[in-house]
Coordinates of N, CA and C in Angstrom, one line a residue:
M3 N 1.3 -1.4 -0.1 CA 0.1 -0.4 -0.2 C 0.7 0.9 -0.2
L4 N 2.2 1.3 0.8 CA 3.2 2.4 0.8 C 3.0 2.5 -0.4
E5 N 4.0 1.6 -1.3 CA 4.2 1.5 -2.1 C 3.4 2.0 -3.6
I6 N 2.3 2.1 -3.3 CA 1.1 2.3 -4.1 C 1.7 4.2 -4.4
L7 N 1.0 4.4 -2.6 CA 1.9 5.8 -2.0 C 3.0 7.1 -2.8
L8 N 4.1 6.4 -2.5 CA 5.3 5.9 -3.8 C 4.9 6.5 -4.6
F9 N 4.9 6.4 -5.5 CA 4.9 5.6 -7.3 C 3.5 7.4 -7.0
I10 N 2.3 7.0 -6.8 CA 1.1 8.7 -6.4 C 2.5 9.9 -6.6
V11 N 2.9 10.2 -5.3 CA 3.9 11.0 -5.1 C 4.8 11.0 -5.2
G12 N 5.4 11.2 -6.2 CA 6.3 10.3 -7.3 C 5.0 10.9 -8.4
I13 N 5.3 11.1 -9.1 CA 4.2 11.4 -10.0 C 3.8 12.9 -9.7
I14 N 4.0 13.0 -8.3 CA 3.6 15.1 -8.1 C 4.8 15.4 -8.0
S15 N 5.8 14.2 -7.4 CA 6.4 15.2 -7.0 C 8.2 15.4 -9.2
G16 N 7.8 14.6 -9.4 CA 8.4 14.6 -10.8 C 7.1 16.1 -11.6
F17 N 6.6 15.7 -11.3 CA 5.8 16.8 -12.3 C 6.2 18.9 -11.6
I18 N 5.6 18.6 -9.9 CA 6.8 19.6 -8.9 C 7.8 19.8 -9.4
N19 N 8.5 19.3 -10.1 CA 10.7 19.3 -9.9 C 9.9 20.3 -11.6
V20 N 9.8 19.8 -12.2 CA 10.3 20.0 -13.7 C 9.9 21.5 -14.0
M21 N 8.7 21.6 -12.8 CA 8.2 23.5 -13.0 C 8.8 24.0 -12.8
A22 N 9.2 23.7 -11.4 CA 9.5 24.2 -10.3 C 10.8 24.4 -9.7
G23 N 10.7 23.3 -7.5 CA 11.2 22.6 -7.1 C 10.8 22.3 -6.0
G24 N 11.0 21.7 -5.3 CA 11.0 21.4 -4.0 C 10.3 19.7 -3.7
G25 N 9.8 19.3 -4.9 CA 9.4 18.4 -4.8 C 10.4 16.6 -4.0
S26 N 11.3 17.0 -4.3 CA 11.8 16.2 -2.3 C 11.7 16.6 -1.7
F27 N 11.1 17.4 -1.1 CA 10.2 17.3 0.2 C 8.7 16.5 0.9
L28 N 8.2 16.7 -0.5 CA 7.2 15.2 0.4 C 7.9 14.1 -0.1
T29 N 8.8 13.4 -0.8 CA 9.2 12.1 -0.8 C 10.2 11.1 0.1
I30 N 11.5 12.7 0.1 CA 12.3 12.1 1.5 C 11.2 12.1 2.7
P31 N 10.7 13.0 2.9 CA 10.3 12.5 4.5 C 9.5 10.7 4.1
L32 N 8.3 11.0 3.3 CA 7.9 9.6 2.7 C 8.7 8.5 2.7
L33 N 9.9 8.4 2.3 CA 10.2 7.1 2.7 C 11.6 6.4 3.5
I34 N 11.7 8.4 4.5 CA 11.6 8.2 6.0 C 10.1 7.2 6.9
F35 N 8.7 7.4 6.8 CA 7.7 7.2 7.6 C 7.8 5.2 6.6
M36 N 8.6 5.7 5.4 CA 8.3 3.8 4.6 C 9.7 3.3 6.2
G37 N 10.1 3.9 6.2 CA 11.3 2.9 6.9 C 12.3 2.9 6.5
L38 N 13.2 3.1 6.6 CA 14.3 3.7 5.7 C 15.1 4.5 6.5
P39 N 15.9 4.6 7.1 CA 17.2 5.4 7.6 C 17.0 6.9 7.1
P40 N 17.5 8.1 7.7 CA 17.9 8.5 7.2 C 18.3 9.9 5.4
T41 N 19.7 8.6 6.5 CA 20.9 9.5 4.8 C 20.5 8.5 3.5
V42 N 19.7 6.5 3.9 CA 19.5 6.3 2.4 C 17.6 6.7 1.9
A43 N 16.6 7.3 3.1 CA 16.6 8.1 1.7 C 16.5 9.3 1.3
N44 N 17.2 9.8 1.9 CA 18.3 10.9 0.7 C 18.8 10.2 -1.2
G45 N 19.5 9.2 -0.2 CA 20.1 8.7 -1.9 C 19.3 8.2 -2.5
T46 N 17.9 7.4 -1.5 CA 17.5 6.7 -2.5 C 16.5 7.7 -3.2
N47 N 16.2 8.4 -3.0 CA 15.4 9.7 -3.8 C 16.3 10.0 -4.8
R48 N 17.3 9.9 -4.0 CA 18.5 10.5 -6.1 C 17.8 9.7 -7.1
L49 N 17.5 8.2 -6.6 CA 17.7 7.2 -8.2 C 16.0 7.7 -9.3
G50 N 15.2 8.3 -7.8 CA 14.0 9.2 -9.0 C 14.2 10.6 -9.9
V51 N 15.6 11.3 -8.8 CA 15.2 12.3 -9.6 C 16.7 12.2 -10.6
F52 N 16.8 11.3 -10.6 CA 17.4 11.1 -11.9 C 16.5 10.2 -13.5
L53 N 15.9 10.2 -13.0 CA 15.1 9.1 -14.0 C 14.4 10.3 -14.9
Q54 N 14.1 10.7 -13.3 CA 13.5 12.1 -13.8 C 13.4 13.5 -14.6
S55 N 14.5 13.4 -14.8 CA 16.1 14.3 -15.3 C 16.0 14.0 -16.3
L56 N 16.4 13.0 -16.1 CA 16.4 12.7 -17.6 C 15.7 12.5 -18.7
F57 N 14.5 11.4 -18.6 CA 12.9 11.8 -19.4 C 12.6 13.3 -19.9
A58 N 12.9 14.3 -19.1 CA 12.6 15.8 -18.5 C 13.5 16.4 -20.0
V59 N 14.8 16.4 -19.6 CA 15.8 16.3 -20.6 C 15.4 16.5 -22.0
R60 N 15.2 14.6 -21.9 CA 15.0 14.6 -23.6 C 13.3 15.2 -24.4
K61 N 12.8 15.4 -23.5 CA 11.4 16.3 -23.7 C 12.0 17.4 -24.2
F62 N 12.7 18.3 -23.1 CA 12.7 20.2 -23.3 C 13.2 19.9 -25.1
N63 N 14.5 18.8 -24.4 CA 15.0 18.6 -26.7 C 14.4 18.4 -27.9
Q64 N 13.1 17.9 -28.2 CA 12.4 17.7 -28.6 C 11.6 18.9 -29.2
Y65 N 11.4 20.0 -27.9 CA 10.6 20.1 -28.4 C 11.6 21.7 -28.0
K66 N 13.1 22.3 -28.0 CA 14.4 22.8 -29.3 C 14.1 24.1 -28.2
V67 N 13.9 23.7 -26.5 CA 14.2 25.1 -25.8 C 15.2 25.0 -24.6
F68 N 16.3 24.7 -25.1 CA 17.3 23.3 -24.2 C 18.8 24.2 -25.0
N69 N 19.7 24.9 -24.4 CA 20.6 25.7 -24.4 C 21.8 24.4 -24.0
L70 N 22.3 24.0 -24.4 CA 22.8 22.4 -23.9 C 24.1 23.7 -23.9
N71 N 24.8 24.5 -24.6 CA 27.0 25.0 -23.9 C 26.4 26.0 -22.5
F72 N 24.8 26.8 -22.3 CA 25.1 26.6 -21.7 C 25.3 26.4 -20.4
A73 N 23.9 24.7 -20.1 CA 23.7 24.3 -19.8 C 24.9 23.1 -19.1
L74 N 25.2 22.7 -20.1 CA 27.4 22.1 -20.5 C 28.1 22.5 -18.7
A75 N 27.6 24.4 -19.2 CA 29.3 25.1 -18.5 C 29.0 24.8 -17.3
V76 N 26.9 25.1 -16.9 CA 26.7 25.3 -15.6 C 26.7 24.5 -14.4
S77 N 27.0 22.5 -15.5 CA 27.2 22.1 -14.8 C 28.0 21.6 -14.6
I78 N 29.0 21.4 -14.3 CA 30.8 21.8 -14.4 C 31.4 22.1 -12.9
P79 N 30.8 23.6 -12.7 CA 30.5 23.4 -11.2 C 30.0 23.6 -10.6
A80 N 28.6 23.0 -10.3 CA 27.4 22.1 -10.4 C 27.9 20.9 -9.3
T81 N 28.5 19.7 -10.3 CA 29.3 18.6 -10.3 C 30.1 18.4 -9.3
I82 N 30.7 19.5 -8.8 CA 32.8 19.5 -8.4 C 32.0 19.9 -7.4
G83 N 30.9 20.5 -7.0 CA 29.8 20.4 -5.8 C 29.1 19.9 -5.5
A84 N 28.7 19.6 -5.9 CA 27.4 18.1 -6.1 C 28.4 16.3 -5.0
I85 N 29.8 15.8 -5.9 CA 30.7 15.5 -5.6 C 31.2 15.4 -4.1
F86 N 31.5 17.0 -3.5 CA 31.6 16.8 -2.3 C 30.5 16.5 -1.0
G87 N 29.2 17.6 -1.7 CA 28.0 17.7 -1.1 C 27.9 16.2 -0.2
A88 N 27.6 15.2 -1.5 CA 27.1 13.6 -1.1 C 28.9 13.3 -0.7
Y89 N 29.1 13.6 -0.2 CA 30.3 12.8 0.2 C 30.6 13.5 1.2
L90 N 30.2 14.4 1.7 CA 29.5 14.4 3.1 C 28.0 14.2 3.1
A91 N 27.1 13.6 2.9 CA 26.3 13.6 3.1 C 26.1 11.7 3.1
T92 N 27.3 11.3 2.8 CA 27.3 9.8 3.5 C 28.6 9.0 4.5
I93 N 28.9 10.7 4.9 CA 29.5 9.7 5.7 C 29.4 10.8 7.6
I94 N 27.6 10.9 7.8 CA 27.1 11.6 8.4 C 25.7 11.1 9.0
S95 N 25.9 10.8 10.6 CA 25.1 10.5 10.6 C 23.8 10.3 10.5
D96 N 23.2 9.3 10.5 CA 20.8 10.2 10.5 C 21.0 10.9 11.6
A97 N 21.5 10.8 13.3 CA 20.3 12.3 13.6 C 21.2 12.4 13.4
A98 N 22.4 12.8 12.9 CA 23.2 14.1 12.7 C 21.8 15.1 10.9
F99 N 22.5 14.4 9.9 CA 21.9 14.8 8.6 C 20.0 15.0 9.1
K100 N 18.9 14.3 10.2 CA 17.6 14.6 10.1 C 17.8 16.6 11.1
K101 N 19.0 16.6 11.7 CA 19.6 18.0 12.1 C 19.1 18.8 11.3
Y102 N 20.5 18.9 10.2 CA 20.5 19.4 9.3 C 19.7 19.6 8.3
L103 N 18.9 18.4 7.5 CA 18.0 18.7 6.7 C 16.6 19.1 6.9
A104 N 16.7 19.4 9.0 CA 15.5 20.6 9.2 C 15.9 22.3 9.2
I105 N 17.1 22.5 9.5 CA 17.9 23.3 9.2 C 18.0 24.1 8.3
I106 N 18.3 23.2 6.9 CA 17.6 23.7 5.9 C 16.7 24.2 6.2
M107 N 15.4 22.7 5.7 CA 14.4 23.4 5.0 C 13.4 24.4 5.9
I108 N 14.0 24.6 6.9 CA 14.0 26.6 7.4 C 14.5 27.4 6.3
A109 N 16.8 26.8 5.8 CA 16.1 27.7 5.3 C 16.0 28.6 4.2
I110 N 16.0 26.7 3.4 CA 14.8 27.2 2.4 C 13.2 27.8 2.4
T111 N 13.0 27.4 3.2 CA 11.6 28.1 3.7 C 11.9 29.6 2.9
F112 N 12.7 30.6 4.0 CA 13.1 32.7 3.7 C 13.5 32.6 2.1
I113 N 14.3 31.8 1.6 CA 14.9 31.7 0.9 C 14.2 31.5 -0.5
S114 N 12.9 31.0 -0.3 CA 11.3 30.1 -1.4 C 10.9 32.1 -1.0
I115 N 11.0 32.6 0.3 CA 9.8 33.4 0.9 C 10.2 34.9 0.3
L116 N 11.7 35.3 -0.1 CA 11.9 36.7 -1.0 C 12.2 36.0 -2.0
N117 N 11.0 34.7 -3.6 CA 10.7 34.5 -4.9 C 12.3 35.2 -5.6
P118 N 12.5 33.4 -4.9 CA 14.8 33.0 -6.4 C 13.4 34.3 -7.4
V119 N 12.8 34.1 -8.4 CA 12.3 33.6 -9.4 C 11.8 35.2 -11.2
K120 N 11.6 36.1 -10.0 CA 10.8 37.7 -10.4 C 11.8 38.2 -10.5
N121 N 12.9 37.5 -10.7 CA 13.9 38.7 -11.7 C 14.8 37.8 -12.7
I122 N 14.2 36.0 -12.9 CA 14.3 35.1 -13.9 C 13.5 36.2 -15.4
Q123 N 14.1 36.3 -16.4 CA 12.9 36.5 -18.3 C 14.1 37.0 -19.1
S124 N 13.9 36.9 -20.5 CA 14.8 37.0 -21.6 C 15.2 38.2 -21.5
K125 N 16.4 38.2 -21.8 CA 16.3 39.6 -21.4 C 18.8 39.6 -22.3
E126 N 19.5 40.1 -23.8 CA 20.8 40.1 -23.8 C 21.8 40.1 -22.3
M127 N 22.5 39.2 -22.3 CA 23.7 39.0 -21.1 C 25.5 39.6 -21.9
Q128 N 26.4 40.8 -21.0 CA 27.9 40.5 -21.3 C 28.3 39.6 -20.8
Y129 N 29.0 38.5 -21.2 CA 29.3 37.7 -19.5 C 30.6 38.0 -19.6
S130 N 30.6 38.8 -19.1 CA 31.8 39.9 -18.7 C 33.0 38.3 -17.9
L131 N 34.1 38.0 -17.4 CA 35.0 37.6 -16.7 C 34.9 37.7 -14.7
A132 N 33.7 39.5 -14.2 CA 33.5 38.9 -13.3 C 32.5 37.8 -13.1
R133 N 31.9 38.5 -13.9 CA 29.9 37.0 -14.1 C 30.0 36.6 -14.5
K134 N 31.3 35.7 -15.3 CA 31.8 34.1 -15.4 C 32.3 33.8 -13.4
I135 N 32.8 34.8 -13.5 CA 32.9 34.4 -11.4 C 32.5 33.9 -10.8
I136 N 31.8 35.4 -10.8 CA 30.4 34.5 -10.2 C 29.7 33.2 -10.2
I137 N 28.7 33.6 -11.4 CA 28.4 32.0 -12.4 C 28.4 30.4 -11.3
F138 N 29.9 30.9 -11.4 CA 30.8 29.8 -11.3 C 31.1 29.2 -9.9
I139 N 30.8 30.4 -9.0 CA 30.5 30.2 -7.3 C 29.4 29.3 -6.7
V140 N 28.6 30.6 -8.0 CA 27.3 30.4 -7.5 C 26.5 28.4 -8.4
F141 N 27.2 28.2 -9.0 CA 26.5 27.0 -9.2 C 27.6 25.9 -8.1
T142 N 28.9 26.5 -8.1 CA 29.6 25.4 -7.3 C 29.5 25.1 -5.5
L143 N 28.8 26.2 -4.9 CA 27.8 26.6 -3.9 C 26.2 25.4 -4.3
I144 N 25.4 26.1 -5.5 CA 24.2 25.1 -5.4 C 25.0 23.8 -5.8
G145 N 25.5 23.0 -6.6 CA 26.1 22.5 -6.8 C 26.3 21.7 -5.5
I146 N 27.0 22.5 -4.2 CA 27.9 21.3 -3.5 C 25.7 21.2 -1.8
Y147 N 25.0 22.0 -1.7 CA 24.2 21.6 -1.4 C 22.9 20.3 -2.0
G148 N 22.7 20.7 -3.9 CA 22.8 19.4 -4.1 C 22.4 18.1 -4.4
G149 N 24.1 18.7 -4.0 CA 25.1 16.6 -3.5 C 24.2 16.7 -2.3
F150 N 24.7 17.4 -1.2 CA 24.3 17.0 0.2 C 22.9 16.8 0.5
V151 N 21.9 17.9 0.2 CA 20.0 17.3 0.6 C 19.8 17.4 -0.7
Q152 N 19.6 17.6 -1.9 CA 18.3 17.3 -2.6 C 17.5 19.0 -2.9
A153 N 17.2 18.5 -1.7 CA 15.4 18.6 -1.5 C 15.0 20.3 -1.8
G154 N 15.0 20.5 -3.3 CA 14.4 22.3 -3.0 C 15.8 22.9 -3.9
V155 N 17.3 21.6 -4.6 CA 17.8 22.6 -4.8 C 17.7 23.0 -5.6
G156 N 15.9 23.1 -7.4 CA 15.2 23.9 -8.2 C 15.0 24.9 -8.1
F157 N 14.7 25.3 -6.9 CA 13.9 27.5 -6.4 C 15.8 28.0 -6.9
L158 N 16.7 26.8 -6.7 CA 18.1 27.8 -6.1 C 18.4 28.1 -6.9
I159 N 18.4 26.3 -8.4 CA 19.9 27.3 -9.8 C 18.1 28.0 -10.2
L160 N 17.1 28.1 -10.4 CA 16.8 28.7 -10.8 C 17.0 30.4 -10.7
A161 N 17.0 31.2 -9.4 CA 18.0 31.5 -8.8 C 19.2 31.7 -8.9
G162 N 19.7 31.1 -9.5 CA 21.5 31.3 -10.0 C 20.1 32.0 -11.3
I163 N 19.4 31.3 -12.2 CA 19.2 31.6 -13.4 C 19.4 32.6 -14.2
S164 N 18.8 33.8 -12.9 CA 19.1 35.0 -12.7 C 19.2 36.0 -12.9
L165 N 20.9 34.9 -12.9 CA 21.9 36.2 -13.7 C 22.6 35.6 -14.9
T166 N 21.7 34.9 -15.4 CA 22.1 34.4 -17.3 C 21.8 35.0 -18.7
G167 N 19.9 35.1 -18.2 CA 19.2 36.5 -18.7 C 18.2 35.9 -19.3
F168 N 18.1 34.2 -19.0 CA 17.1 33.1 -19.7 C 15.8 33.5 -19.0
N169 N 15.5 33.1 -20.4 CA 13.3 33.1 -19.6 C 13.6 31.5 -18.7
L170 N 11.8 31.7 -18.3 CA 11.5 30.4 -17.4 C 11.9 28.8 -17.6
V171 N 11.0 29.1 -19.1 CA 11.5 27.8 -20.2 C 12.6 27.4 -20.5
E172 N 12.9 28.5 -20.4 CA 14.7 27.9 -20.8 C 15.7 27.3 -19.0
G173 N 15.9 28.0 -18.7 CA 15.9 27.6 -17.4 C 15.7 26.5 -16.6
N174 N 13.8 25.8 -16.7 CA 13.8 25.2 -16.6 C 14.3 23.8 -17.1
A175 N 14.9 24.2 -18.2 CA 16.0 22.9 -19.4 C 17.0 23.6 -18.8
I176 N 17.1 24.1 -18.5 CA 18.8 24.1 -17.9 C 19.1 23.5 -16.7
K177 N 17.9 24.3 -16.0 CA 17.8 23.6 -13.9 C 18.1 22.4 -13.7
T178 N 16.9 21.3 -15.4 CA 16.8 19.6 -15.3 C 17.9 19.3 -15.5
F179 N 19.3 19.5 -17.0 CA 19.9 19.0 -16.7 C 21.3 18.7 -16.1
V180 N 20.7 20.3 -15.3 CA 21.9 20.5 -14.9 C 21.7 19.8 -13.6
I181 N 20.4 19.7 -12.8 CA 21.3 18.0 -11.9 C 20.6 16.9 -12.7
M182 N 20.4 16.5 -13.7 CA 20.7 15.2 -14.6 C 22.4 14.8 -14.1
V183 N 23.0 15.5 -15.1 CA 24.1 16.0 -14.4 C 25.2 15.4 -13.1
F184 N 24.4 16.5 -12.8 CA 25.2 16.3 -11.0 C 24.7 14.6 -10.2
T185 N 23.5 14.6 -10.3 CA 23.0 13.3 -9.8 C 23.8 11.7 -10.3
I186 N 23.9 12.3 -11.2 CA 24.6 10.9 -11.4 C 26.4 10.5 -10.5
F187 N 26.8 11.4 -11.1 CA 28.0 11.5 -9.9 C 27.4 11.7 -8.6
A188 N 26.5 12.3 -8.2 CA 26.5 11.6 -6.8 C 25.3 10.6 -5.7
L189 N 24.5 9.8 -7.2 CA 24.2 8.7 -6.9 C 25.0 7.4 -7.4
I190 N 26.0 7.2 -7.4 CA 27.5 6.5 -7.4 C 28.0 6.7 -6.6
I191 N 28.7 7.5 -6.4 CA 28.9 8.0 -4.4 C 28.0 7.2 -3.5
F192 N 26.4 7.8 -3.4 CA 25.0 6.7 -2.1 C 25.3 5.1 -2.4
I193 N 25.8 4.8 -3.9 CA 25.3 2.8 -4.2 C 26.9 3.2 -3.4
A194 N 27.7 3.3 -3.7 CA 29.0 3.9 -2.7 C 28.9 3.4 -1.9
N195 N 27.8 3.7 -0.5 CA 27.9 3.7 0.3 C 27.2 2.6 0.9
N196 N 26.1 2.1 -0.1 CA 25.2 1.5 0.4 C 23.7 2.1 1.1
K197 N 24.1 3.8 0.4 CA 22.7 5.0 1.3 C 21.3 4.6 0.0
V198 N 21.4 3.2 -0.9 CA 20.9 3.8 -2.5 C 19.8 2.2 -1.7
D199 N 18.1 2.3 -1.5 CA 17.2 1.4 -2.0 C 16.1 1.0 -3.0
F200 N 16.8 -0.3 -3.4 CA 16.3 0.6 -5.0 C 15.1 0.2 -5.6
L201 N 15.1 -1.2 -4.9 CA 13.1 -1.5 -4.8 C 12.1 -0.2 -5.2
L202 N 13.2 0.4 -4.2 CA 12.1 2.0 -4.6 C 12.3 3.3 -4.7
G203 N 13.5 3.1 -4.9 CA 14.5 4.0 -5.4 C 13.0 4.0 -6.9
I204 N 13.5 2.9 -7.6 CA 12.7 2.5 -9.0 C 11.2 2.8 -8.8
I205 N 10.6 2.7 -7.5 CA 9.1 2.5 -8.0 C 8.8 4.4 -7.5
L206 N 9.8 4.3 -7.0 CA 9.5 6.8 -6.8 C 9.7 6.9 -8.7
G207 N 11.0 6.2 -8.9 CA 11.6 6.4 -10.2 C 10.4 6.9 -11.5
I208 N 9.5 6.2 -12.0 CA 8.8 6.1 -12.7 C 7.9 6.1 -12.3
G209 N 7.2 6.9 -11.4 CA 6.1 7.7 -11.1 C 7.1 9.1 -11.3
N210 N 8.5 9.4 -10.8 CA 8.9 10.3 -11.7 C 9.6 10.9 -12.8
M211 N 9.7 9.7 -13.5 CA 9.3 9.9 -14.9 C 7.8 10.4 -15.8
I212 N 6.8 9.9 -15.5 CA 6.0 10.7 -15.9 C 5.1 11.3 -15.2
G213 N 5.5 12.0 -13.9 CA 5.4 13.6 -12.9 C 6.6 14.1 -14.8
A214 N 7.4 13.8 -14.0 CA 9.2 14.9 -15.5 C 7.4 15.0 -17.3
L215 N 7.1 13.4 -17.5 CA 6.6 14.3 -19.5 C 5.7 15.7 -19.1
L216 N 4.9 15.3 -17.7 CA 3.8 15.9 -17.7 C 3.8 17.1 -17.8
G217 N 4.9 17.5 -16.9 CA 5.6 18.6 -16.6 C 6.3 19.8 -17.5
T218 N 6.9 18.6 -18.3 CA 8.3 19.6 -19.3 C 6.8 19.3 -20.5
K219 N 5.7 19.2 -21.3 CA 5.1 19.4 -21.7 C 3.8 20.9 -21.6
V220 N 3.8 20.3 -20.1 CA 2.4 22.0 -19.1 C 4.7 23.2 -20.1
T221 N 5.1 23.0 -19.2 CA 6.4 23.9 -19.2 C 6.4 24.8 -20.9
V222 N 6.3 23.6 -21.4 CA 6.4 25.1 -23.1 C 5.6 25.4 -23.2
E223 N 4.4 24.4 -23.0 CA 2.7 24.2 -23.6 C 2.2 25.8 -22.8
K224 N 3.0 26.2 -21.9 CA 1.9 27.2 -20.8 C 3.0 28.4 -21.4
G225 N 4.0 28.8 -21.7 CA 5.2 29.2 -20.9 C 5.7 30.3 -19.7
H226 N 6.2 31.6 -20.4 CA 6.8 31.8 -19.1 C 5.5 32.8 -18.0
N227 N 5.1 33.0 -17.9 CA 4.2 34.0 -17.5 C 3.7 32.7 -15.9
F228 N 2.8 31.5 -17.9 CA 2.1 30.3 -16.0 C 3.5 30.2 -15.5
I229 N 4.5 30.3 -15.7 CA 4.9 28.4 -14.8 C 5.1 29.9 -14.0
Q230 N 5.7 31.3 -14.1 CA 6.3 31.7 -12.7 C 5.3 31.7 -11.5
K231 N 4.2 31.6 -12.5 CA 3.1 31.6 -11.3 C 3.0 30.3 -10.5
V232 N 2.9 29.2 -11.2 CA 2.9 27.9 -10.6 C 4.5 27.8 -9.5
V233 N 5.2 28.8 -10.6 CA 6.1 28.9 -9.0 C 6.1 29.1 -7.4
I234 N 5.6 30.6 -7.9 CA 5.4 31.1 -7.3 C 4.5 30.3 -6.3
A235 N 3.8 29.6 -6.3 CA 2.2 29.2 -5.2 C 3.2 27.6 -5.0
C236 N 4.7 27.3 -5.6 CA 4.7 26.4 -4.7 C 5.9 26.9 -3.3
I237 N 6.9 27.9 -4.1 CA 7.0 28.3 -2.9 C 6.4 29.0 -1.6
I238 N 5.2 29.7 -2.3 CA 4.5 29.5 -1.1 C 3.8 28.5 -0.4
I239 N 3.5 27.6 -1.0 CA 2.5 26.8 -0.3 C 4.2 25.7 0.1
F240 N 5.2 25.5 0.0 CA 7.0 23.7 0.6 C 6.5 25.6 0.8
A241 N 6.6 26.7 1.9 CA 7.5 28.1 2.5 C 6.1 27.8 3.9
L242 N 5.2 27.5 3.6 CA 3.5 27.2 4.7 C 3.7 25.9 4.9
K243 N 4.8 24.9 4.1 CA 4.1 23.7 4.8 C 6.0 23.4 5.7
L244 N 6.7 24.3 5.4 CA 7.9 23.8 6.4 C 7.7 24.8 7.0
L245 N 7.1 26.2 7.4 CA 7.0 27.2 8.7 C 6.3 25.8 9.3
L246 N 5.0 25.0 9.3 CA 4.5 23.8 9.3 C 4.7 23.5 10.5
S247 N 5.4 23.0 10.3 CA 5.9 21.8 10.5 C 7.4 22.3 10.8

């Protein structure tokens, strides 16, 4: 019965993750509720995230809204950070991870309230050396966070996208690619440290893939303004959820 619930929540999470972010705030607590140690729940969630991102990237590419060169460029610092973050997540205790997760949830709540997507719009950008360095540092830090816990990293990447001149449709495509790339390396680290439950991860992943395909279609067809409203709604919902919890 709980496996069916995990599948359904996976669909919802995949849809939310592609359009905005924060779906892991649903899946990680559910995996813990199902009996997984917190650090294993964290690792298992990555399998679903990877499968969801893989399918979403393919779909975004079909819709021709995907800037591969830029996505590859920011994936490099994000992956460097994610490797370090994932390593940290595998060496801390379950009790410590739960404490860090609570702190992170509070921090993401306040970041979400600031509405990081408000400055995202299509515009010409001059990529000076200083801007390139800032983008590199920002995406390295985002990668560390994403490697460590994943939950809410979509919001942070969209905030980083505000430095780049892409709109939300393009930004979501870039976000999804970056997450796919760094999750490969993070997942390898979690698997090597026996922090992944493959059965639950596959069940979650199938749900995530379905949700991601739906989310990608809606993202492209509805456009920037609609996505901005969805992201803001998700930010408010998750902020309230985290504040109340």
